[in-house]
Coordinates of C-alpha atoms and ligand atoms in Angstrom, one line a residue:
X1 CA -28.8 45.2 4.2
X2 CA -27.3 41.7 5.3
X3 CA -30.7 40.6 3.5
X4 CA -30.4 41.5 0.9
X5 CA -26.4 40.4 0.0
X6 CA -27.4 36.9 1.2
X7 CA -30.6 37.1 -1.0
X8 CA -28.1 38.4 -4.0
X9 CA -25.5 36.1 -3.0
X10 CA -28.1 33.1 -2.6
X11 CA -29.8 33.9 -6.5
X12 CA -26.2 34.4 -8.2
X13 CA -24.9 30.7 -6.9
X14 CA -28.5 29.6 -8.3
X15 CA -27.3 30.7 -11.5
X16 CA -24.1 29.3 -11.1
X17 CA -25.7 26.0 -10.2
X18 CA -27.8 26.2 -13.1
X19 CA -24.7 26.8 -15.6
X20 CA -22.8 23.9 -14.0
X21 CA -25.8 21.4 -14.5
X22 CA -26.5 23.1 -17.8
X23 CA -22.7 22.1 -19.2
X24 CA -22.5 18.9 -17.2
X25 CA -25.8 17.5 -19.4
X26 CA -24.3 18.9 -22.3
X27 CA -21.4 16.5 -21.8
X28 CA -23.2 13.9 -20.3
X29 CA -25.2 13.9 -23.3
X30 CA -21.9 13.9 -25.8
X31 CA -20.8 10.9 -24.1
X32 CA -23.7 8.9 -24.3
X33 CA -24.2 9.9 -27.5
X34 CA -20.3 9.5 -28.9
X35 CA -19.1 6.7 -26.6
X36 CA -19.7 2.8 -26.2
X37 CA -19.0 2.8 -22.3
X38 CA -18.6 0.1 -20.4
X39 CA -21.9 -0.9 -18.7
X40 CA -22.4 0.2 -14.9
X41 CA -24.7 1.0 -12.7
X42 CA -27.2 4.1 -13.7
X43 CA -25.9 7.6 -12.2
X44 CA -27.2 10.8 -10.7
X45 CA -26.7 14.4 -12.1
X46 CA -23.7 15.7 -10.9
X47 CA -22.1 13.3 -8.6
X48 CA -22.2 10.2 -10.7
X49 CA -22.2 7.3 -8.9
X50 CA -20.4 8.8 -5.8
X51 CA -23.2 8.3 -3.3
X52 CA -23.6 4.9 -4.5
X53 CA -20.1 3.9 -2.8
X54 CA -20.1 3.4 1.1
X55 CA -17.6 2.8 3.4
X56 CA -15.8 -0.3 1.7
X57 CA -15.9 0.8 -1.6
X58 CA -13.8 -1.9 -3.0
X59 CA -16.6 -4.5 -1.9
X60 CA -18.9 -1.6 -3.7
X61 CA -16.9 -2.2 -7.0
X62 CA -17.1 -6.1 -7.0
X63 CA -20.8 -6.3 -6.1
X64 CA -21.2 -3.8 -9.4
X65 CA -18.8 -6.2 -11.5
X66 CA -21.3 -8.8 -10.4
X67 CA -24.2 -7.5 -11.7
X68 CA -22.8 -5.7 -15.1
X69 CA -20.0 -7.9 -15.9
X70 CA -16.1 -8.0 -15.7
X71 CA -15.6 -4.6 -16.9
X72 CA -17.6 -1.5 -15.2
X73 CA -17.5 2.4 -16.0
X74 CA -18.6 4.6 -13.2
X75 CA -18.8 8.1 -13.7
X76 CA -17.4 9.9 -10.0
X77 CA -18.3 13.5 -10.0
X78 CA -16.7 14.8 -13.2
X79 CA -14.4 12.1 -13.4
X80 CA -14.7 9.0 -15.9
X81 CA -13.6 5.9 -14.0
X82 CA -13.6 2.0 -14.8
X83 CA -13.1 -1.2 -12.3
X84 CA -12.6 -4.5 -13.1
X85 CA -12.0 -8.0 -11.2
X86 CA -11.1 -9.8 -14.1
X87 CA -7.7 -11.5 -14.5
X88 CA -8.1 -11.1 -18.9
X89 CA -9.3 -7.6 -18.5
X90 CA -6.1 -6.9 -15.8
X91 CA -3.7 -8.6 -18.2
X92 CA -5.0 -6.1 -21.3
X93 CA -5.0 -3.1 -18.8
X94 CA -1.3 -3.6 -17.2
X95 CA 0.5 -5.5 -20.1
X96 CA -1.2 -5.4 -23.6
X97 CA -2.0 -1.5 -22.9
X98 CA 0.5 -1.0 -20.5
X99 CA 1.9 2.4 -22.3
X100 CA -2.3 3.4 -22.3
X101 CA -2.9 2.6 -18.8
X102 CA 0.0 3.6 -16.9
X103 CA -0.2 6.8 -15.5
X104 CA -1.5 8.2 -12.2
X105 CA -4.4 11.2 -11.7
X106 CA -3.0 14.3 -9.9
X107 CA -5.1 14.1 -6.9
X108 CA -5.2 16.6 -4.3
X109 CA -3.4 14.9 -1.6
X110 CA -0.5 13.5 -4.3
X111 CA -0.1 17.6 -5.1
X112 CA 0.3 18.2 -1.5
X113 CA 2.1 15.3 0.2
X114 CA 4.0 13.4 -2.8
X115 CA 6.2 17.5 -3.7
X116 CA 3.6 18.0 -6.5
X117 CA 3.5 14.0 -8.0
X118 CA 7.1 15.3 -8.1
X119 CA 7.7 11.5 -6.7
X120 CA 7.6 7.6 -8.2
X121 CA 4.4 6.2 -6.8
X122 CA 2.5 9.3 -7.5
X123 CA 3.8 11.1 -10.8
X124 CA 1.7 10.7 -13.7
X125 CA 3.9 8.8 -16.8
X126 CA 6.6 11.0 -18.2
X127 CA 10.6 11.3 -18.5
X128 CA 10.7 13.0 -14.8
X129 CA 9.1 9.9 -13.3
X130 CA 10.8 7.5 -15.4
X131 CA 14.0 8.8 -14.5
X132 CA 13.2 8.8 -10.5
X133 CA 12.0 5.2 -10.8
X134 CA 15.6 4.5 -12.2
X135 CA 17.1 5.9 -9.9
X136 CA 15.2 3.7 -6.8
X137 CA 15.7 0.6 -9.3
X138 CA 19.3 0.9 -10.3
X139 CA 21.0 2.4 -6.8
X140 CA 18.5 1.6 -4.0
X141 CA 17.0 -1.4 -4.6
X142 CA 19.4 -3.2 -6.2
X143 CA 20.6 -7.1 -4.9
X144 CA 23.8 -5.8 -4.0
X145 CA 22.3 -2.8 -1.9
X146 CA 19.5 -5.1 -0.6
X147 CA 22.4 -8.2 0.7
X148 CA 24.2 -4.9 2.5
X149 CA 21.5 -4.9 4.7
X150 CA 20.7 -8.2 5.7
X151 CA 22.6 -8.0 9.0
X152 CA 20.6 -5.2 10.1
X153 CA 17.4 -7.4 8.9
X154 CA 18.4 -10.5 10.8
X155 CA 18.9 -7.7 13.9
X156 CA 15.7 -6.5 13.6
X157 CA 14.2 -10.1 13.0
X158 CA 15.8 -10.7 16.4
X159 CA 14.7 -7.3 18.5
X160 CA 10.7 -8.4 17.3
X161 CA 11.3 -12.1 18.9
X162 CA 13.1 -10.6 21.8
X163 CA 10.5 -8.0 22.7
X164 CA 7.4 -10.8 22.0
X165 CA 9.2 -13.0 24.4
X166 CA 9.4 -9.8 27.0
X167 CA 5.7 -9.6 27.0
X168 CA 4.8 -13.4 26.8
X169 CA 6.9 -13.3 30.4
X170 CA 4.1 -11.3 31.5
X171 CA 1.6 -13.1 30.7
X172 CA 0.0 -9.9 28.4
X173 CA -1.8 -9.9 24.8
X174 CA 0.9 -8.8 22.3
X175 CA -0.8 -6.1 19.8
X176 CA 0.7 -7.4 16.7
X177 CA 0.0 -3.8 14.7
X178 CA 2.4 -2.2 17.3
X179 CA 5.4 -4.8 17.6
X180 CA 4.9 -5.4 13.5
X181 CA 5.0 -2.0 12.2
X182 CA 8.1 -0.9 14.7
X183 CA 9.6 -3.7 12.4
X184 CA 9.0 -3.0 9.4
X185 CA 9.7 0.5 10.3
X186 CA 12.7 0.0 11.7
X187 CA 13.8 -2.7 9.0
X188 CA 13.1 0.7 6.2
X189 CA 14.6 3.7 8.4
X190 CA 17.7 1.5 8.9
X191 CA 18.2 1.2 5.1
X192 CA 16.5 4.9 4.5
X193 CA 17.8 6.8 6.9
X194 CA 20.5 5.2 8.7
X195 CA 18.7 5.1 12.1
X196 CA 16.0 3.3 14.0
X197 CA 13.0 4.6 15.3
X198 CA 11.8 1.9 18.2
X199 CA 13.4 -0.4 20.7
X200 CA 17.0 0.0 22.3
X201 CA 19.5 2.2 20.3
X202 CA 16.8 4.0 18.6
X203 CA 16.7 7.8 17.7
X204 CA 14.7 8.9 21.1
X205 CA 11.3 8.7 22.1
X206 CA 10.8 12.5 21.1
X207 CA 11.9 12.0 17.7
X208 CA 10.1 8.5 16.8
X209 CA 7.0 9.7 18.5
X210 CA 6.7 12.5 16.1
X211 CA 7.7 10.6 13.3
X212 CA 5.2 7.8 13.9
X213 CA 2.6 10.6 14.3
X214 CA 3.0 12.2 11.4
X215 CA 3.4 9.2 9.0
X216 CA 0.6 8.0 10.2
X217 CA -1.4 10.9 9.7
X218 CA 0.2 11.1 5.8
X219 CA -0.7 7.5 5.5
X220 CA -4.1 8.4 6.5
X221 CA -4.4 11.8 3.9
X222 CA -3.3 9.7 1.2
X223 CA -5.8 6.8 1.9
X224 CA -8.6 9.0 2.0
X225 CA -11.4 9.4 -0.6
X226 CA -11.3 13.5 -1.0
X227 CA -14.4 14.7 -2.5
X228 CA -12.5 17.6 -3.9
X229 CA -11.1 14.9 -6.9
X230 CA -14.5 14.0 -8.1
X231 CA -16.2 17.6 -7.6
X232 CA -13.9 20.7 -8.0
X233 CA -16.5 22.9 -6.1
X234 CA -16.1 21.0 -3.4
X235 CA -12.5 22.5 -2.7
X236 CA -13.8 25.8 -2.2
X237 CA -15.9 25.0 0.6
X238 CA -13.8 22.0 2.3
X239 CA -16.2 21.3 5.1
X240 CA -13.9 19.0 6.9
X241 CA -10.8 20.9 6.3
X242 CA -9.3 18.3 4.5
X243 CA -7.4 19.8 2.5
X244 CA -6.3 22.5 5.0
X245 CA -5.0 18.9 6.8
X246 CA -3.1 18.0 3.7
X247 CA -1.4 21.6 3.9
X248 CA -0.4 20.9 7.7
X249 CA 0.9 17.9 7.8
X250 CA 2.8 18.8 4.2
X251 CA 4.7 21.3 6.1
X252 CA 5.4 19.1 8.8
X253 CA 6.9 16.3 6.9
X254 CA 8.9 18.8 5.0
X255 CA 10.7 19.7 7.9
X256 CA 11.5 16.3 9.1
X257 CA 12.7 15.4 5.5
X258 CA 14.4 18.5 5.5
X259 CA 16.4 17.6 8.9
X260 CA 17.5 14.8 7.7
X261 CA 19.1 15.6 4.6
X262 CA 21.0 18.4 6.9
X263 CA 22.0 15.6 9.1
X264 CA 23.4 13.5 6.6
X265 CA 25.0 16.2 4.9
X266 CA 26.6 17.5 7.8
X267 CA 28.0 14.2 8.4
X268 CA 30.0 13.9 5.3
X269 CA 31.0 17.5 5.6
X270 CA 32.6 16.1 9.2
X271 CA 33.7 12.8 7.7
X272 CA 34.3 13.1 4.2
X273 CA 33.1 10.6 1.5
X274 CA 31.2 7.3 3.0
X275 CA 32.4 4.1 1.9
X276 CA 29.6 2.7 0.0
X277 CA 29.3 -0.3 2.4
X278 CA 28.2 2.2 5.1
X279 CA 25.7 4.1 3.0
X280 CA 21.9 4.5 4.0
X281 CA 19.9 5.3 1.1
X282 CA 20.2 9.2 1.6
X283 CA 24.3 9.2 1.5
X284 CA 23.4 7.5 -1.8
X285 CA 21.1 9.6 -3.0
X286 CA 23.2 12.6 -2.0
X287 CA 26.3 11.0 -4.0
X288 CA 23.7 11.0 -7.3
X289 CA 24.4 13.6 -10.1
X290 CA 21.3 15.4 -10.9
X291 CA 18.8 15.2 -13.8
X292 CA 19.8 16.7 -17.1
X293 CA 23.6 17.0 -16.2
X294 CA 23.0 18.6 -12.8
X295 CA 25.9 17.8 -10.1
X296 CA 23.2 16.7 -7.5
X297 CA 20.2 15.8 -7.2
X298 CA 17.5 18.3 -5.9
X299 CA 16.4 18.2 -1.9
X300 CA 12.8 18.3 -3.0
X301 CA 14.1 14.9 -5.5
X302 CA 15.6 13.3 -2.5
X303 CA 12.5 14.5 0.1
X304 CA 9.8 12.7 -2.8
X305 CA 12.3 9.6 -3.0
X306 CA 12.8 9.1 0.5
X307 CA 8.6 9.5 1.0
X308 CA 7.8 7.5 -1.2
X309 CA 10.2 4.6 0.5
X310 CA 8.4 5.3 3.6
X311 CA 5.6 4.9 2.7
X312 CA 5.4 2.5 -0.2
X313 CA 7.6 0.1 2.3
X314 CA 6.4 0.2 5.8
X315 CA 2.7 -0.1 5.7
X316 CA 2.3 -2.6 2.8
X317 CA 4.6 -5.3 4.9
X318 CA 3.1 -4.2 8.4
X319 CA -0.1 -5.1 7.6
X320 CA 0.0 -7.5 5.4
X321 CA 2.0 -9.3 8.5
X322 CA -1.2 -8.7 10.8
X323 CA -3.2 -9.9 8.3
X324 CA -1.3 -13.2 8.4
X325 CA -1.2 -13.5 11.9
X326 CA -5.2 -12.8 12.8
X327 CA -5.4 -15.9 9.9
X328 CA -3.1 -18.2 11.3
X329 CA -4.4 -17.6 14.7
X330 CA -7.8 -17.9 13.8
X331 CA -6.7 -21.5 11.9
X332 CA -4.7 -23.6 14.2
X333 CA -4.4 -26.2 11.7
X334 CA -2.5 -24.1 9.4
X335 CA -0.3 -22.7 12.4
X336 CA 0.8 -26.3 13.0
X337 CA 2.0 -27.0 9.8
X338 CA 3.4 -24.2 9.6
X339 CA 5.5 -25.1 12.6
X340 CA 6.1 -28.4 11.4
X341 CA 7.6 -26.9 7.7
X342 CA 9.8 -24.9 10.1
X343 CA 10.9 -27.3 12.4
X344 CA 12.2 -29.8 9.7
X345 CA 13.8 -27.0 7.7
X346 CA 15.2 -24.9 10.6
X347 CA 15.1 -27.3 13.4
X348 CA 15.1 -25.9 17.1
X349 CA 18.1 -25.1 18.0
X350 CA 18.7 -22.1 16.0
X351 CA 16.5 -19.0 14.5
X352 CA 15.3 -18.9 11.0
X353 CA 17.7 -17.2 8.6
X354 CA 17.3 -15.5 4.9
X355 CA 18.7 -18.0 2.9
X356 CA 15.6 -20.8 4.6
X357 CA 12.7 -18.5 3.1
X358 CA 13.0 -20.0 -0.3
X359 CA 12.4 -23.9 1.6
X360 CA 9.3 -23.1 3.2
X361 CA 7.0 -23.6 0.8
X362 CA 3.8 -24.2 3.0
X363 CA 4.4 -20.6 5.0
X364 CA 4.7 -18.9 1.1
X365 CA 1.5 -20.8 0.2
X366 CA -0.2 -18.7 3.4
X367 CA 1.3 -15.4 2.3
X368 CA 0.0 -16.1 -1.2
X369 CA -3.3 -16.8 0.3
X370 CA -3.3 -13.7 2.7
X371 CA -2.7 -11.6 -0.3
X372 CA -5.5 -13.2 -2.3
X373 CA -7.7 -12.3 1.1
X374 CA -6.1 -9.3 2.3
X375 CA -4.7 -7.3 -0.7
X376 CA -2.9 -4.5 0.8
X377 CA -3.5 -2.4 -1.7
X378 CA -6.9 -3.2 -2.5
X379 CA -6.8 -0.7 -5.9
X380 CA -3.4 -1.2 -6.4
X381 CA -2.0 2.6 -6.4
X382 CA -5.2 4.1 -9.1
X383 CA -4.0 4.5 -12.9
X384 CA -4.8 6.8 -15.5
X385 CA -5.1 6.1 -19.1
X386 CA -3.3 9.0 -21.4
X387 CA -5.4 8.7 -24.1
X388 CA -8.7 7.4 -25.2
X389 CA -8.6 3.9 -26.1
X390 CA -11.0 0.5 -26.2
X391 CA -11.0 -2.6 -23.7
X392 CA -13.4 -5.5 -25.1
X393 CA -14.9 -3.6 -27.9
X394 CA -16.0 -1.0 -25.5
X395 CA -14.9 2.7 -25.3
X396 CA -12.8 4.0 -22.8
X397 CA -11.8 8.0 -22.9
X398 CA -8.9 9.9 -22.3
X399 CA -8.4 11.0 -18.6
X400 CA -10.2 7.7 -16.9
X401 CA -9.3 6.4 -13.4
X402 CA -8.5 2.9 -13.2
X403 CA -9.8 1.2 -9.9
X404 CA -7.7 -2.4 -10.5
X405 CA -10.0 -4.5 -7.6
X406 CA -7.5 -7.2 -6.3
X407 CA -9.7 -7.6 -3.4
X408 CA -12.4 -8.6 -6.1
X409 CA -10.4 -10.4 -7.7
X410 CA -8.8 -12.7 -4.9
X411 CA -12.7 -13.6 -4.2
X412 CA -13.8 -13.3 -8.0
X413 CA -16.0 -16.8 -7.8
X414 CA -15.2 -17.3 -11.9
X415 CA -11.7 -18.2 -10.3
X416 CA -11.7 -19.3 -7.1
X417 CA -13.8 -21.8 -5.0
X418 CA -14.9 -20.8 -1.3
X419 CA -13.7 -17.7 -1.3
X420 CA -14.1 -16.8 2.6
X421 CA -12.3 -20.0 3.4
X422 CA -9.0 -19.4 3.9
X423 CA -6.8 -22.5 2.7
X424 CA -3.0 -21.9 2.0
X425 CA -3.1 -26.0 0.3
X426 CA -4.7 -23.7 -2.8
X427 CA -1.7 -22.4 -3.7
X428 CA 0.5 -26.1 -3.5
X429 CA 2.1 -26.7 -6.9
X430 CA 0.9 -30.5 -7.4
X431 CA 4.9 -31.1 -8.4
X432 CA 6.2 -29.3 -5.5
X433 CA 8.3 -26.8 -7.0
X434 CA 8.8 -23.5 -5.6
X435 CA 5.7 -21.1 -4.4
X436 CA 6.4 -17.9 -6.3
X437 CA 4.7 -15.2 -4.3
X438 CA 4.0 -12.8 -7.3
X439 CA 0.9 -12.9 -10.0
X440 CA 2.0 -15.6 -11.9
X441 CA 0.7 -16.1 -15.9
X442 CA -2.6 -16.4 -14.6
X443 CA -3.3 -13.1 -12.7
X444 CA -5.2 -14.8 -10.2
X445 CA -3.8 -12.6 -7.4
X446 CA -2.3 -9.1 -7.7
X447 CA 0.1 -8.3 -4.9
X448 CA 2.6 -6.2 -6.3
X449 CA 0.9 -5.4 -9.6
X450 CA 2.4 -5.9 -13.2
X451 CA 3.7 -3.7 -16.5
X452 CA 5.5 -0.4 -15.8
X453 CA 4.3 0.4 -12.2
X454 CA 4.9 -2.7 -10.5
X455 CA 5.8 -2.7 -7.1
X456 CA 9.7 -2.3 -7.3
X457 CA 10.5 -3.2 -3.8
X458 CA 8.6 -6.7 -4.2
X459 CA 11.7 -8.6 -3.4
X460 CA 12.3 -6.5 -0.1
X461 CA 8.4 -6.8 0.9
X462 CA 8.5 -10.6 0.2
X463 CA 11.6 -10.6 2.3
X464 CA 10.5 -8.6 5.5
X465 CA 6.9 -10.4 5.3
X466 CA 8.2 -13.9 5.7
X467 CA 10.9 -13.2 7.6
X468 CA 8.4 -11.5 10.4
X469 CA 6.1 -14.5 10.1
X470 CA 8.7 -17.1 10.1
X471 CA 10.4 -16.4 13.4
X472 CA 6.9 -15.2 15.0
X473 CA 5.6 -19.2 14.2
X474 CA 8.9 -20.7 15.0
X475 CA 9.3 -19.1 17.9
X476 CA 5.9 -19.0 19.5
X477 CA 2.5 -20.5 20.3
X478 CA -0.5 -18.2 19.5
X479 CA -4.1 -18.2 20.9
X480 CA -6.5 -15.5 20.8
X481 CA -7.4 -13.0 24.5
X482 CA -9.7 -13.5 27.0
X483 CA -10.8 -17.0 25.8
X484 CA -12.1 -15.9 22.9
X485 CA -12.8 -19.2 20.5
X486 CA -10.2 -19.4 17.5
X487 CA -13.0 -19.2 14.9
X488 CA -14.2 -16.1 16.6
X489 CA -11.2 -13.8 15.8
X490 CA -12.6 -10.7 14.2
X491 CA -11.5 -10.6 10.1
X492 CA -13.1 -6.9 8.9
X493 CA -11.2 -4.7 7.0
X494 CA -11.2 -0.8 6.9
X495 CA -10.8 0.8 3.5
X496 CA -7.6 2.8 2.9
X497 CA -5.0 3.2 0.4
X498 CA -3.5 0.1 1.8
X499 CA -6.2 -1.9 3.9
X500 CA -5.5 -3.2 7.6
X501 CA -7.8 -5.1 10.0
X502 CA -10.6 -2.9 11.5
X503 CA -9.4 -3.9 15.0
X504 CA -5.2 -4.2 15.8
X505 CA -5.1 -8.0 16.0
X506 CA -3.9 -8.7 19.8
X507 CA -3.0 -12.5 20.9
X508 CA -1.4 -14.2 23.4
X509 CA 2.4 -15.7 22.9
X510 CA 3.7 -18.7 24.3
X511 CA 7.4 -19.4 23.7
X512 CA 7.8 -23.2 22.3
X513 CA 12.0 -23.4 22.1
X514 CA 14.4 -23.2 24.6
X515 CA 15.2 -20.1 26.8
X516 CA 18.5 -18.8 25.8
X517 CA 17.5 -18.7 22.3
X518 CA 15.7 -15.4 22.6
X519 CA 18.5 -13.4 23.7
Ligands
LIG601 C1 4.5 -6.7 1.5 C2 5.2 -5.7 0.9 C3 4.8 -4.7 -0.7 C4 3.7 -5.2 -1.2 C5 2.4 -5.6 -0.8 C6 3.7 -3.6 -1.9 C7 3.0 -3.6 -3.0 C8 2.5 -2.2 -4.1 C9 1.5 -2.3 -5.2 C10 0.2 -2.6 -5.0 C11 2.2 -1.5 -5.8 C12 1.2 -0.3 -6.7 C13 1.3 -0.7 -7.7 C14 0.4 -0.3 -9.4 O1 -0.1 0.8 -8.9 O2 0.4 -0.6 -10.2 C15 3.2 -0.3 -5.6 C16 4.2 0.6 -5.5 C17 5.3 0.8 -5.6 N1 6.2 -0.1 -4.2 FE1 5.0 -1.6 -3.1 N2 5.0 -2.9 -2.2 C18 5.1 -3.9 -1.3 C19 6.6 -3.5 -0.8 C20 7.6 -1.9 -0.6 C21 8.9 -1.8 -0.7 C22 9.6 -2.7 0.0 C23 9.5 -0.7 -1.5 C24 10.2 -0.1 -1.6 C25 11.3 -0.2 -0.6 C26 8.1 -0.6 -2.8 C27 8.1 0.8 -3.3 C28 7.3 0.6 -4.3 C29 7.1 1.9 -5.2 C30 8.4 3.4 -5.0 C31 6.1 2.2 -5.5 C32 5.6 2.9 -7.0 C33 5.9 1.9 -8.2 C34 5.1 3.0 -9.4 O3 4.8 3.4 -9.3 O4 6.0 3.5 -10.6 N3 6.6 -1.2 -2.1 N4 3.4 -1.4 -4.3

């Protein structure tokens, strides 16, 4: 009897697969005849080009562009996709056709981990996204609000220096991933939630461990390429339990955010309305009116924004800083030039301040070079087209997923020479003017994107990156661990929503300022 049911189910499944294949073939035939799609690699039935992607899809996509041209069409399961590493096409997508391409795909991760795409970063284009983004730009990331946290950021920079100094006294290697993640996370959580999670005065070891654990799981799940997004049938099986994991993390993260909101509401109840100067982001959000004339924002909206800020602000700056430390330690010539500049602008008798950062032109070139070689978002956050359109005469169907390959852009041999050489000088303007850490008119690097979806936190991101690097190179000399030669420092990456170094970077720090400066 059991075998009968088994055979019957195999038979029915075969009919189902045959039916799906025939629908797919009909669709494919229609696509090929009706559309003049951009060129791309040959595709397999059902899976399309999915099997041609490995562990580092940004490198696979770049090699497709090398072979088929600057705009490549891919079929990823049931999803139309395009990719490019070309400045002109990127400008066309992000600026000239911004209205068409400024949406986001509704991925399974975005549904589970961004409150049903009810946040800013993963929300489709529409009035809700516009309203939520305006709240970020007009209430949280204003110059005035960011200035009100200058003192907190200076404390965190001093804490970073002190932690590294303490490790240097033991002669042990510094795990830069750990100290830089703590620096970014503390800066963000102090602004956002009014508390630190690492170091003295932090939220406490248990809460911190819990917080770190769930944010890491969240980052990992947001970065995963989940096959269920491309082959819906995969979701029925979910063989690796990825979607189950998303639901678990969704619940735990939500509990965490709920606790934060409750704590803030309680404080307001006890202490009354908080002065503007003492408000963290959650206080600000609790004080704002809701959408469509509602008295307050919903808890879900507040939670979605908290989550976005943590995810968007911490990993991006920490990953960039770790890459910079690895590349500069690998190139002692660059470290000496950074230190020469710091000694001349700041001197040896005080710490770097935020007001110094605009004068550190060579360090700014270093950060640009890091963004060229190791952009924090190798595909930005994938965009999606809202309607059918044309690029360079090719048809782009509605709902096409757009992979703007910023890693490929920085290593595009048509626009850069010696692409694998870390050479910050290439960014120094001939007239000595201030080096801008953004894309500029030529779109040759794209660290913060452009157009409607460009990063609203770029000024804060640049400050966090420059400040950490300026302090670490001003206060310490850096050398590789275990007798490793400088040039042997490993710079392989792993793919994710952000793209970290494959192995955490560890190095030996040697203090270069007087002892009293570190306390
Ligand atoms: C070095 C630091 C940072 C880098 C490299 C970075 C980079 C990016 C990139 C590449 C995007 C995607 C743009 C697109 O899809 O076209 C983005 C989006 C975003 N970033 Fe940043 N970012 C950084 C720091 C921050 C900070 C500090 C915040 C806020 C506190 C922030 C908030 C956001 C938000 C909310 C979005 C989504 C925008 C939207 O979809 O409308 N980022 N960022």
